Amino acid sequence: MTKSTVPIAHAALLDILMKSLPDTIYFKDKDGQFIKINEQQSKILGVSGPDEAIGKTDFDYFPEEFAQEARQDELEIMASRTPLKSKLERLVKPDGKIKWLSATKAPIYDDADNTIGIVGISRDVTERQELDEQIVEMNQLRELLLDIITHDLKNPAGVTFSIADMALSESPEDEVLQIVHSTSQNLLEVLESTTILSQAAFGEKIPMENINLPELIDSIANEFDMALADAGMELDIKIPANIMINANPLIGEVFKNFISNAIKYA
């Protein structure tokens, strides 16, 4: 048994489309007057319903600059018969809040192929745009912090290393000087690697190299000799020789944190 269907008029299909989509939909004549809009567009205009905007233009609802730019776009669309796709529009509402819209517009024609107006669809992309702006601000802050680290901290660290290096040449057996020398050298190496630290913090790919793990841990342990002695603790390292790993040297910061926390809290 064949299922019968009832044809739906084009106008009814259009109404279904305009009510179903979350985007704003509007039709304008050649003079920029609204001839049909959906509920979403009426909310953007701030009117009680679609019928209230019929015969009105953007100039009746939007700031002059916004309305003028939109009108200029529509005149060019009708003249060139070329659609405008996904243009980002910045709308300042009467309460001062900013709304961002992604607008797509196209010319419409009559049966004689004459341009008689435009149809437009806009999507509210405010949340996405605000997120993009936050990402830009975060990147700017990251660059500022990197600049502070690489310049404001590198100079005093370099002075400390130079003084320790000079003093150590005169007293090579001085353990305190050895620790200051090696620690300031490590600090300079970390500052040189601030770009890598930044990449790691933001989940970006960082360069890897083959590292002898026992040698790395031994060098780190030497930095904590004095702190361990002051705490009355000993570091017992039990690791086979010549274990090679593929990592970034900054992995050493993990072991430094382990030892530092052990001294503080054990």
PDB file of C-alpha atoms in Angstrom:
ATOM      1  CA  MET A   1       0.000   0.000   0.000  1.00  0.00           C
ATOM      2  CA  THR A   2       1.460   3.317  -1.085  1.00  0.00           C
ATOM      3  CA  LYS A   3       1.609   6.080   1.509  1.00  0.00           C
ATOM      4  CA  SER A   4      -0.023   9.246   0.196  1.00  0.00           C
ATOM      5  CA  THR A   5       1.647  12.638   0.670  1.00  0.00           C
ATOM      6  CA  VAL A   6       0.181  16.105   0.824  1.00  0.00           C
ATOM      7  CA  PRO A   7       2.244  18.741  -0.996  1.00  0.00           C
ATOM      8  CA  ILE A   8       3.357  21.680   1.156  1.00  0.00           C
ATOM      9  CA  ALA A   9       3.335  25.151  -0.355  1.00  0.00           C
ATOM     10  CA  HIS A  10       6.689  26.868  -0.796  1.00  0.00           C
ATOM     11  CA  ALA A  11       5.624  29.673   1.546  1.00  0.00           C
ATOM     12  CA  ALA A  12       4.836  27.148   4.264  1.00  0.00           C
ATOM     13  CA  LEU A  13       8.211  25.484   3.810  1.00  0.00           C
ATOM     14  CA  LEU A  14       9.885  28.869   4.123  1.00  0.00           C
ATOM     15  CA  ASP A  15       7.992  29.575   7.332  1.00  0.00           C
ATOM     16  CA  ILE A  16       9.065  26.206   8.746  1.00  0.00           C
ATOM     17  CA  LEU A  17      12.683  26.971   7.882  1.00  0.00           C
ATOM     18  CA  MET A  18      12.577  30.442   9.422  1.00  0.00           C
ATOM     19  CA  LYS A  19      11.029  29.148  12.638  1.00  0.00           C
ATOM     20  CA  SER A  20      13.339  26.155  12.947  1.00  0.00           C
ATOM     21  CA  LEU A  21      16.772  27.692  12.485  1.00  0.00           C
ATOM     22  CA  PRO A  22      18.493  29.355  15.468  1.00  0.00           C
ATOM     23  CA  ASP A  23      19.997  31.940  13.105  1.00  0.00           C
ATOM     24  CA  THR A  24      18.438  35.254  12.166  1.00  0.00           C
ATOM     25  CA  ILE A  25      16.829  35.316   8.711  1.00  0.00           C
ATOM     26  CA  TYR A  26      15.605  38.422   6.941  1.00  0.00           C
ATOM     27  CA  PHE A  27      14.568  39.627   3.503  1.00  0.00           C
ATOM     28  CA  LYS A  28      14.941  43.233   2.353  1.00  0.00           C
ATOM     29  CA  ASP A  29      13.829  45.115  -0.733  1.00  0.00           C
ATOM     30  CA  LYS A  30      16.133  47.265  -2.881  1.00  0.00           C
ATOM     31  CA  ASP A  31      15.686  50.181  -0.473  1.00  0.00           C
ATOM     32  CA  GLY A  32      16.843  48.165   2.506  1.00  0.00           C
ATOM     33  CA  GLN A  33      13.363  47.828   4.012  1.00  0.00           C
ATOM     34  CA  PHE A  34      12.493  44.593   5.786  1.00  0.00           C
ATOM     35  CA  ILE A  35       9.842  42.597   3.947  1.00  0.00           C
ATOM     36  CA  LYS A  36      10.099  39.415   6.044  1.00  0.00           C
ATOM     37  CA  ILE A  37      12.063  38.406   9.139  1.00  0.00           C
ATOM     38  CA  ASN A  38      12.020  35.537  11.612  1.00  0.00           C
ATOM     39  CA  GLU A  39      11.678  35.558  15.388  1.00  0.00           C
ATOM     40  CA  GLN A  40      15.432  35.490  15.933  1.00  0.00           C
ATOM     41  CA  GLN A  41      15.892  38.630  13.840  1.00  0.00           C
ATOM     42  CA  SER A  42      13.098  40.390  15.747  1.00  0.00           C
ATOM     43  CA  LYS A  43      15.043  39.721  18.967  1.00  0.00           C
ATOM     44  CA  ILE A  44      18.153  41.303  17.455  1.00  0.00           C
ATOM     45  CA  LEU A  45      16.101  44.342  16.419  1.00  0.00           C
ATOM     46  CA  GLY A  46      14.414  44.513  19.805  1.00  0.00           C
ATOM     47  CA  VAL A  47      10.857  44.403  18.469  1.00  0.00           C
ATOM     48  CA  SER A  48       7.919  42.414  19.839  1.00  0.00           C
ATOM     49  CA  GLY A  49       7.460  40.314  16.700  1.00  0.00           C
ATOM     50  CA  PRO A  50       8.440  39.930  13.030  1.00  0.00           C
ATOM     51  CA  ASP A  51       5.527  41.997  11.699  1.00  0.00           C
ATOM     52  CA  GLU A  52       6.601  45.086  13.633  1.00  0.00           C
ATOM     53  CA  ALA A  53       9.764  45.498  11.536  1.00  0.00           C
ATOM     54  CA  ILE A  54       8.111  45.305   8.117  1.00  0.00           C
ATOM     55  CA  GLY A  55       8.856  48.459   6.140  1.00  0.00           C
ATOM     56  CA  LYS A  56      11.605  49.567   8.525  1.00  0.00           C
ATOM     57  CA  THR A  57      15.373  49.588   7.868  1.00  0.00           C
ATOM     58  CA  ASP A  58      18.524  48.982   9.867  1.00  0.00           C
ATOM     59  CA  PHE A  59      18.712  52.722  10.507  1.00  0.00           C
ATOM     60  CA  ASP A  60      15.562  52.441  12.645  1.00  0.00           C
ATOM     61  CA  TYR A  61      17.213  49.985  15.034  1.00  0.00           C
ATOM     62  CA  PHE A  62      20.987  50.039  14.858  1.00  0.00           C
ATOM     63  CA  PRO A  63      23.713  52.646  15.445  1.00  0.00           C
ATOM     64  CA  GLU A  64      24.404  54.847  12.411  1.00  0.00           C
ATOM     65  CA  GLU A  65      27.851  53.406  11.724  1.00  0.00           C
ATOM     66  CA  PHE A  66      26.637  49.803  11.845  1.00  0.00           C
ATOM     67  CA  ALA A  67      23.572  50.491   9.695  1.00  0.00           C
ATOM     68  CA  GLN A  68      25.588  52.465   7.134  1.00  0.00           C
ATOM     69  CA  GLU A  69      28.175  49.693   6.734  1.00  0.00           C
ATOM     70  CA  ALA A  70      25.448  47.068   6.352  1.00  0.00           C
ATOM     71  CA  ARG A  71      23.663  49.176   3.745  1.00  0.00           C
ATOM     72  CA  GLN A  72      26.868  49.679   1.775  1.00  0.00           C
ATOM     73  CA  ASP A  73      27.487  45.922   1.771  1.00  0.00           C
ATOM     74  CA  GLU A  74      23.963  45.278   0.483  1.00  0.00           C
ATOM     75  CA  LEU A  75      24.258  47.848  -2.312  1.00  0.00           C
ATOM     76  CA  GLU A  76      27.478  46.187  -3.476  1.00  0.00           C
ATOM     77  CA  ILE A  77      25.860  42.740  -3.293  1.00  0.00           C
ATOM     78  CA  MET A  78      22.949  43.860  -5.488  1.00  0.00           C
ATOM     79  CA  ALA A  79      25.226  45.690  -7.932  1.00  0.00           C
ATOM     80  CA  SER A  80      27.733  42.852  -8.300  1.00  0.00           C
ATOM     81  CA  ARG A  81      25.171  40.047  -7.808  1.00  0.00           C
ATOM     82  CA  THR A  82      27.806  38.395  -5.619  1.00  0.00           C
ATOM     83  CA  PRO A  83      26.983  36.987  -2.167  1.00  0.00           C
ATOM     84  CA  LEU A  84      28.772  38.130   0.975  1.00  0.00           C
ATOM     85  CA  LYS A  85      29.834  35.153   3.099  1.00  0.00           C
ATOM     86  CA  SER A  86      30.456  34.959   6.863  1.00  0.00           C
ATOM     87  CA  LYS A  87      31.368  38.592   7.461  1.00  0.00           C
ATOM     88  CA  LEU A  88      32.102  39.292  11.134  1.00  0.00           C
ATOM     89  CA  GLU A  89      29.946  42.199  12.303  1.00  0.00           C
ATOM     90  CA  ARG A  90      30.385  44.052  15.610  1.00  0.00           C
ATOM     91  CA  LEU A  91      27.123  45.358  17.036  1.00  0.00           C
ATOM     92  CA  VAL A  92      27.012  47.608  20.102  1.00  0.00           C
ATOM     93  CA  LYS A  93      23.609  47.240  21.739  1.00  0.00           C
ATOM     94  CA  PRO A  94      21.778  50.106  23.517  1.00  0.00           C
ATOM     95  CA  ASP A  95      22.854  48.727  26.910  1.00  0.00           C
ATOM     96  CA  GLY A  96      26.522  48.924  25.823  1.00  0.00           C
ATOM     97  CA  LYS A  97      27.002  45.176  25.419  1.00  0.00           C
ATOM     98  CA  ILE A  98      28.812  43.974  22.317  1.00  0.00           C
ATOM     99  CA  LYS A  99      27.338  41.273  20.108  1.00  0.00           C
ATOM    100  CA  TRP A 100      29.287  39.626  17.301  1.00  0.00           C
ATOM    101  CA  LEU A 101      27.442  38.290  14.253  1.00  0.00           C
ATOM    102  CA  SER A 102      28.634  36.186  11.334  1.00  0.00           C
ATOM    103  CA  ALA A 103      26.595  37.542   8.427  1.00  0.00           C
ATOM    104  CA  THR A 104      25.937  35.950   5.047  1.00  0.00           C
ATOM    105  CA  LYS A 105      23.907  37.868   2.454  1.00  0.00           C
ATOM    106  CA  ALA A 106      22.895  37.174  -1.134  1.00  0.00           C
ATOM    107  CA  PRO A 107      20.889  38.989  -3.817  1.00  0.00           C
ATOM    108  CA  ILE A 108      17.351  37.890  -4.669  1.00  0.00           C
ATOM    109  CA  TYR A 109      15.738  38.157  -8.116  1.00  0.00           C
ATOM    110  CA  ASP A 110      12.326  38.347  -9.708  1.00  0.00           C
ATOM    111  CA  ASP A 111      11.085  36.159 -12.571  1.00  0.00           C
ATOM    112  CA  ALA A 112      12.751  38.491 -15.067  1.00  0.00           C
ATOM    113  CA  ASP A 113      16.105  38.016 -13.313  1.00  0.00           C
ATOM    114  CA  ASN A 114      16.100  41.562 -11.972  1.00  0.00           C
ATOM    115  CA  THR A 115      17.720  42.151  -8.578  1.00  0.00           C
ATOM    116  CA  ILE A 116      14.937  43.101  -6.165  1.00  0.00           C
ATOM    117  CA  GLY A 117      16.649  42.917  -2.786  1.00  0.00           C
ATOM    118  CA  ILE A 118      18.723  40.712  -0.538  1.00  0.00           C
ATOM    119  CA  VAL A 119      18.304  37.784   1.833  1.00  0.00           C
ATOM    120  CA  GLY A 120      20.482  37.603   4.912  1.00  0.00           C
ATOM    121  CA  ILE A 121      21.326  35.019   7.555  1.00  0.00           C
ATOM    122  CA  SER A 122      23.308  35.949  10.667  1.00  0.00           C
ATOM    123  CA  ARG A 123      24.653  33.729  13.417  1.00  0.00           C
ATOM    124  CA  ASP A 124      25.468  34.922  16.915  1.00  0.00           C
ATOM    125  CA  VAL A 125      29.176  34.138  17.427  1.00  0.00           C
ATOM    126  CA  THR A 126      29.693  36.321  20.495  1.00  0.00           C
ATOM    127  CA  GLU A 127      30.919  33.479  22.728  1.00  0.00           C
ATOM    128  CA  ARG A 128      33.369  32.250  20.102  1.00  0.00           C
ATOM    129  CA  GLN A 129      34.697  35.759  19.464  1.00  0.00           C
ATOM    130  CA  GLU A 130      35.121  36.447  23.190  1.00  0.00           C
ATOM    131  CA  LEU A 131      37.008  33.164  23.535  1.00  0.00           C
ATOM    132  CA  ASP A 132      39.268  34.125  20.628  1.00  0.00           C
ATOM    133  CA  GLU A 133      39.958  37.473  22.285  1.00  0.00           C
ATOM    134  CA  GLN A 134      40.790  35.740  25.572  1.00  0.00           C
ATOM    135  CA  ILE A 135      43.257  33.492  23.748  1.00  0.00           C
ATOM    136  CA  VAL A 136      44.906  36.549  22.192  1.00  0.00           C
ATOM    137  CA  GLU A 137      45.147  38.201  25.615  1.00  0.00           C
ATOM    138  CA  MET A 138      46.632  35.035  27.114  1.00  0.00           C
ATOM    139  CA  ASN A 139      49.242  34.879  24.363  1.00  0.00           C
ATOM    140  CA  GLN A 140      50.111  38.537  24.932  1.00  0.00           C
ATOM    141  CA  LEU A 141      50.464  37.885  28.659  1.00  0.00           C
ATOM    142  CA  ARG A 142      52.650  34.878  27.927  1.00  0.00           C
ATOM    143  CA  GLU A 143      54.922  37.002  25.746  1.00  0.00           C
ATOM    144  CA  LEU A 144      55.138  39.627  28.498  1.00  0.00           C
ATOM    145  CA  LEU A 145      56.064  37.040  31.128  1.00  0.00           C
ATOM    146  CA  LEU A 146      58.663  35.527  28.825  1.00  0.00           C
ATOM    147  CA  ASP A 147      60.147  38.955  28.273  1.00  0.00           C
ATOM    148  CA  ILE A 148      60.349  39.560  32.026  1.00  0.00           C
ATOM    149  CA  ILE A 149      61.946  36.163  32.638  1.00  0.00           C
ATOM    150  CA  THR A 150      64.498  36.337  29.851  1.00  0.00           C
ATOM    151  CA  HIS A 151      65.598  39.918  30.561  1.00  0.00           C
ATOM    152  CA  ASP A 152      64.871  40.928  34.162  1.00  0.00           C
ATOM    153  CA  LEU A 153      65.943  37.592  35.667  1.00  0.00           C
ATOM    154  CA  LYS A 154      68.727  36.648  33.309  1.00  0.00           C
ATOM    155  CA  ASN A 155      70.944  39.606  34.228  1.00  0.00           C
ATOM    156  CA  PRO A 156      71.134  38.989  38.019  1.00  0.00           C
ATOM    157  CA  ALA A 157      71.501  35.248  37.428  1.00  0.00           C
ATOM    158  CA  GLY A 158      74.397  35.948  35.068  1.00  0.00           C
ATOM    159  CA  VAL A 159      76.083  38.220  37.621  1.00  0.00           C
ATOM    160  CA  THR A 160      75.710  35.549  40.323  1.00  0.00           C
ATOM    161  CA  PHE A 161      77.251  32.929  38.042  1.00  0.00           C
ATOM    162  CA  SER A 162      80.174  35.202  37.069  1.00  0.00           C
ATOM    163  CA  ILE A 163      81.002  36.059  40.689  1.00  0.00           C
ATOM    164  CA  ALA A 164      80.773  32.403  41.738  1.00  0.00           C
ATOM    165  CA  ASP A 165      82.966  31.419  38.788  1.00  0.00           C
ATOM    166  CA  MET A 166      85.642  33.958  39.759  1.00  0.00           C
ATOM    167  CA  ALA A 167      85.545  32.982  43.433  1.00  0.00           C
ATOM    168  CA  LEU A 168      85.654  29.283  42.596  1.00  0.00           C
ATOM    169  CA  SER A 169      88.812  29.762  40.537  1.00  0.00           C
ATOM    170  CA  GLU A 170      90.509  31.016  43.718  1.00  0.00           C
ATOM    171  CA  SER A 171      88.896  28.480  46.090  1.00  0.00           C
ATOM    172  CA  PRO A 172      88.090  25.413  43.972  1.00  0.00           C
ATOM    173  CA  GLU A 173      87.501  23.211  47.035  1.00  0.00           C
ATOM    174  CA  ASP A 174      84.843  25.482  48.570  1.00  0.00           C
ATOM    175  CA  GLU A 175      81.629  23.406  48.551  1.00  0.00           C
ATOM    176  CA  VAL A 176      79.377  26.415  49.039  1.00  0.00           C
ATOM    177  CA  LEU A 177      80.881  28.141  46.024  1.00  0.00           C
ATOM    178  CA  GLN A 178      80.513  24.948  44.027  1.00  0.00           C
ATOM    179  CA  ILE A 179      76.824  24.802  44.834  1.00  0.00           C
ATOM    180  CA  VAL A 180      76.281  28.503  44.038  1.00  0.00           C
ATOM    181  CA  HIS A 181      78.203  28.081  40.797  1.00  0.00           C
ATOM    182  CA  SER A 182      76.305  24.990  39.616  1.00  0.00           C
ATOM    183  CA  THR A 183      72.923  26.307  40.759  1.00  0.00           C
ATOM    184  CA  SER A 184      73.331  29.673  39.023  1.00  0.00           C
ATOM    185  CA  GLN A 185      74.515  27.868  35.906  1.00  0.00           C
ATOM    186  CA  ASN A 186      71.411  25.678  35.984  1.00  0.00           C
ATOM    187  CA  LEU A 187      69.257  28.760  36.462  1.00  0.00           C
ATOM    188  CA  LEU A 188      70.770  30.362  33.380  1.00  0.00           C
ATOM    189  CA  GLU A 189      70.083  27.191  31.416  1.00  0.00           C
ATOM    190  CA  VAL A 190      66.444  27.241  32.558  1.00  0.00           C
ATOM    191  CA  LEU A 191      66.100  30.889  31.568  1.00  0.00           C
ATOM    192  CA  GLU A 192      67.553  30.069  28.167  1.00  0.00           C
ATOM    193  CA  SER A 193      64.844  27.437  27.848  1.00  0.00           C
ATOM    194  CA  THR A 194      61.907  29.678  28.743  1.00  0.00           C
ATOM    195  CA  THR A 195      60.469  29.256  25.278  1.00  0.00           C
ATOM    196  CA  ILE A 196      60.358  25.512  25.808  1.00  0.00           C
ATOM    197  CA  LEU A 197      58.760  25.990  29.227  1.00  0.00           C
ATOM    198  CA  SER A 198      56.119  28.153  27.614  1.00  0.00           C
ATOM    199  CA  GLN A 199      55.463  25.566  24.909  1.00  0.00           C
ATOM    200  CA  ALA A 200      55.088  22.831  27.522  1.00  0.00           C
ATOM    201  CA  ALA A 201      52.705  24.953  29.610  1.00  0.00           C
ATOM    202  CA  PHE A 202      50.451  25.502  26.601  1.00  0.00           C
ATOM    203  CA  GLY A 203      50.534  21.877  25.476  1.00  0.00           C
ATOM    204  CA  GLU A 204      52.648  22.533  22.402  1.00  0.00           C
ATOM    205  CA  LYS A 205      55.189  20.085  20.994  1.00  0.00           C
ATOM    206  CA  ILE A 206      58.671  20.534  22.464  1.00  0.00           C
ATOM    207  CA  PRO A 207      62.043  19.293  21.143  1.00  0.00           C
ATOM    208  CA  MET A 208      63.345  15.950  22.417  1.00  0.00           C
ATOM    209  CA  GLU A 209      66.853  14.511  22.710  1.00  0.00           C
ATOM    210  CA  ASN A 210      68.584  11.389  24.026  1.00  0.00           C
ATOM    211  CA  ILE A 211      69.454  11.858  27.709  1.00  0.00           C
ATOM    212  CA  ASN A 212      71.490   9.679  30.075  1.00  0.00           C
ATOM    213  CA  LEU A 213      69.049   9.463  32.987  1.00  0.00           C
ATOM    214  CA  PRO A 214      71.512   8.440  35.767  1.00  0.00           C
ATOM    215  CA  GLU A 215      73.837  11.326  34.865  1.00  0.00           C
ATOM    216  CA  LEU A 216      70.912  13.765  34.877  1.00  0.00           C
ATOM    217  CA  ILE A 217      69.714  12.600  38.305  1.00  0.00           C
ATOM    218  CA  ASP A 218      73.245  12.685  39.759  1.00  0.00           C
ATOM    219  CA  SER A 219      73.726  16.278  38.623  1.00  0.00           C
ATOM    220  CA  ILE A 220      70.386  17.222  40.145  1.00  0.00           C
ATOM    221  CA  ALA A 221      71.195  15.448  43.411  1.00  0.00           C
ATOM    222  CA  ASN A 222      74.428  17.447  43.720  1.00  0.00           C
ATOM    223  CA  GLU A 223      72.415  20.658  43.778  1.00  0.00           C
ATOM    224  CA  PHE A 224      70.652  19.497  46.927  1.00  0.00           C
ATOM    225  CA  ASP A 225      73.726  18.382  48.922  1.00  0.00           C
ATOM    226  CA  MET A 226      73.626  21.326  51.337  1.00  0.00           C
ATOM    227  CA  ALA A 227      69.830  21.334  51.715  1.00  0.00           C
ATOM    228  CA  LEU A 228      69.838  17.599  52.439  1.00  0.00           C
ATOM    229  CA  ALA A 229      72.631  17.982  54.970  1.00  0.00           C
ATOM    230  CA  ASP A 230      70.802  20.801  56.749  1.00  0.00           C
ATOM    231  CA  ALA A 231      67.684  18.614  56.939  1.00  0.00           C
ATOM    232  CA  GLY A 232      69.691  15.643  58.252  1.00  0.00           C
ATOM    233  CA  MET A 233      68.655  13.586  55.246  1.00  0.00           C
ATOM    234  CA  GLU A 234      70.461  11.436  52.705  1.00  0.00           C
ATOM    235  CA  LEU A 235      69.504  10.782  49.119  1.00  0.00           C
ATOM    236  CA  ASP A 236      69.930   7.135  48.178  1.00  0.00           C
ATOM    237  CA  ILE A 237      69.960   6.771  44.409  1.00  0.00           C
ATOM    238  CA  LYS A 238      69.434   3.242  43.118  1.00  0.00           C
ATOM    239  CA  ILE A 239      69.305   3.313  39.349  1.00  0.00           C
ATOM    240  CA  PRO A 240      71.177   1.203  36.784  1.00  0.00           C
ATOM    241  CA  ALA A 241      73.847   2.950  34.745  1.00  0.00           C
ATOM    242  CA  ASN A 242      73.438   4.072  31.145  1.00  0.00           C
ATOM    243  CA  ILE A 243      69.669   4.258  30.985  1.00  0.00           C
ATOM    244  CA  MET A 244      68.899   6.423  27.961  1.00  0.00           C
ATOM    245  CA  ILE A 245      65.605   8.229  27.520  1.00  0.00           C
ATOM    246  CA  ASN A 246      64.209  10.427  24.767  1.00  0.00           C
ATOM    247  CA  ALA A 247      62.993  13.605  26.443  1.00  0.00           C
ATOM    248  CA  ASN A 248      63.626  17.301  26.881  1.00  0.00           C
ATOM    249  CA  PRO A 249      66.282  18.173  29.513  1.00  0.00           C
ATOM    250  CA  LEU A 250      63.616  20.119  31.371  1.00  0.00           C
ATOM    251  CA  ILE A 251      62.323  16.775  32.603  1.00  0.00           C
ATOM    252  CA  GLY A 252      64.900  17.264  35.306  1.00  0.00           C
ATOM    253  CA  GLU A 253      62.512  19.756  36.927  1.00  0.00           C
ATOM    254  CA  VAL A 254      60.294  16.796  37.843  1.00  0.00           C
ATOM    255  CA  PHE A 255      63.056  15.190  39.922  1.00  0.00           C
ATOM    256  CA  LYS A 256      63.949  18.532  41.476  1.00  0.00           C
ATOM    257  CA  ASN A 257      60.362  18.885  42.649  1.00  0.00           C
ATOM    258  CA  PHE A 258      60.411  15.364  44.126  1.00  0.00           C
ATOM    259  CA  ILE A 259      63.585  16.047  46.116  1.00  0.00           C
ATOM    260  CA  SER A 260      62.522  19.532  47.178  1.00  0.00           C
ATOM    261  CA  ASN A 261      59.158  18.276  48.432  1.00  0.00           C
ATOM    262  CA  ALA A 262      60.831  15.422  50.290  1.00  0.00           C
ATOM    263  CA  ILE A 263      63.095  17.884  52.122  1.00  0.00           C
ATOM    264  CA  LYS A 264      60.171  20.159  52.983  1.00  0.00           C
ATOM    265  CA  TYR A 265      57.571  17.627  54.023  1.00  0.00           C
ATOM    266  CA  ALA A 266      59.200  14.252  54.799  1.00  0.00           C
TER     267      ALA A 266
END
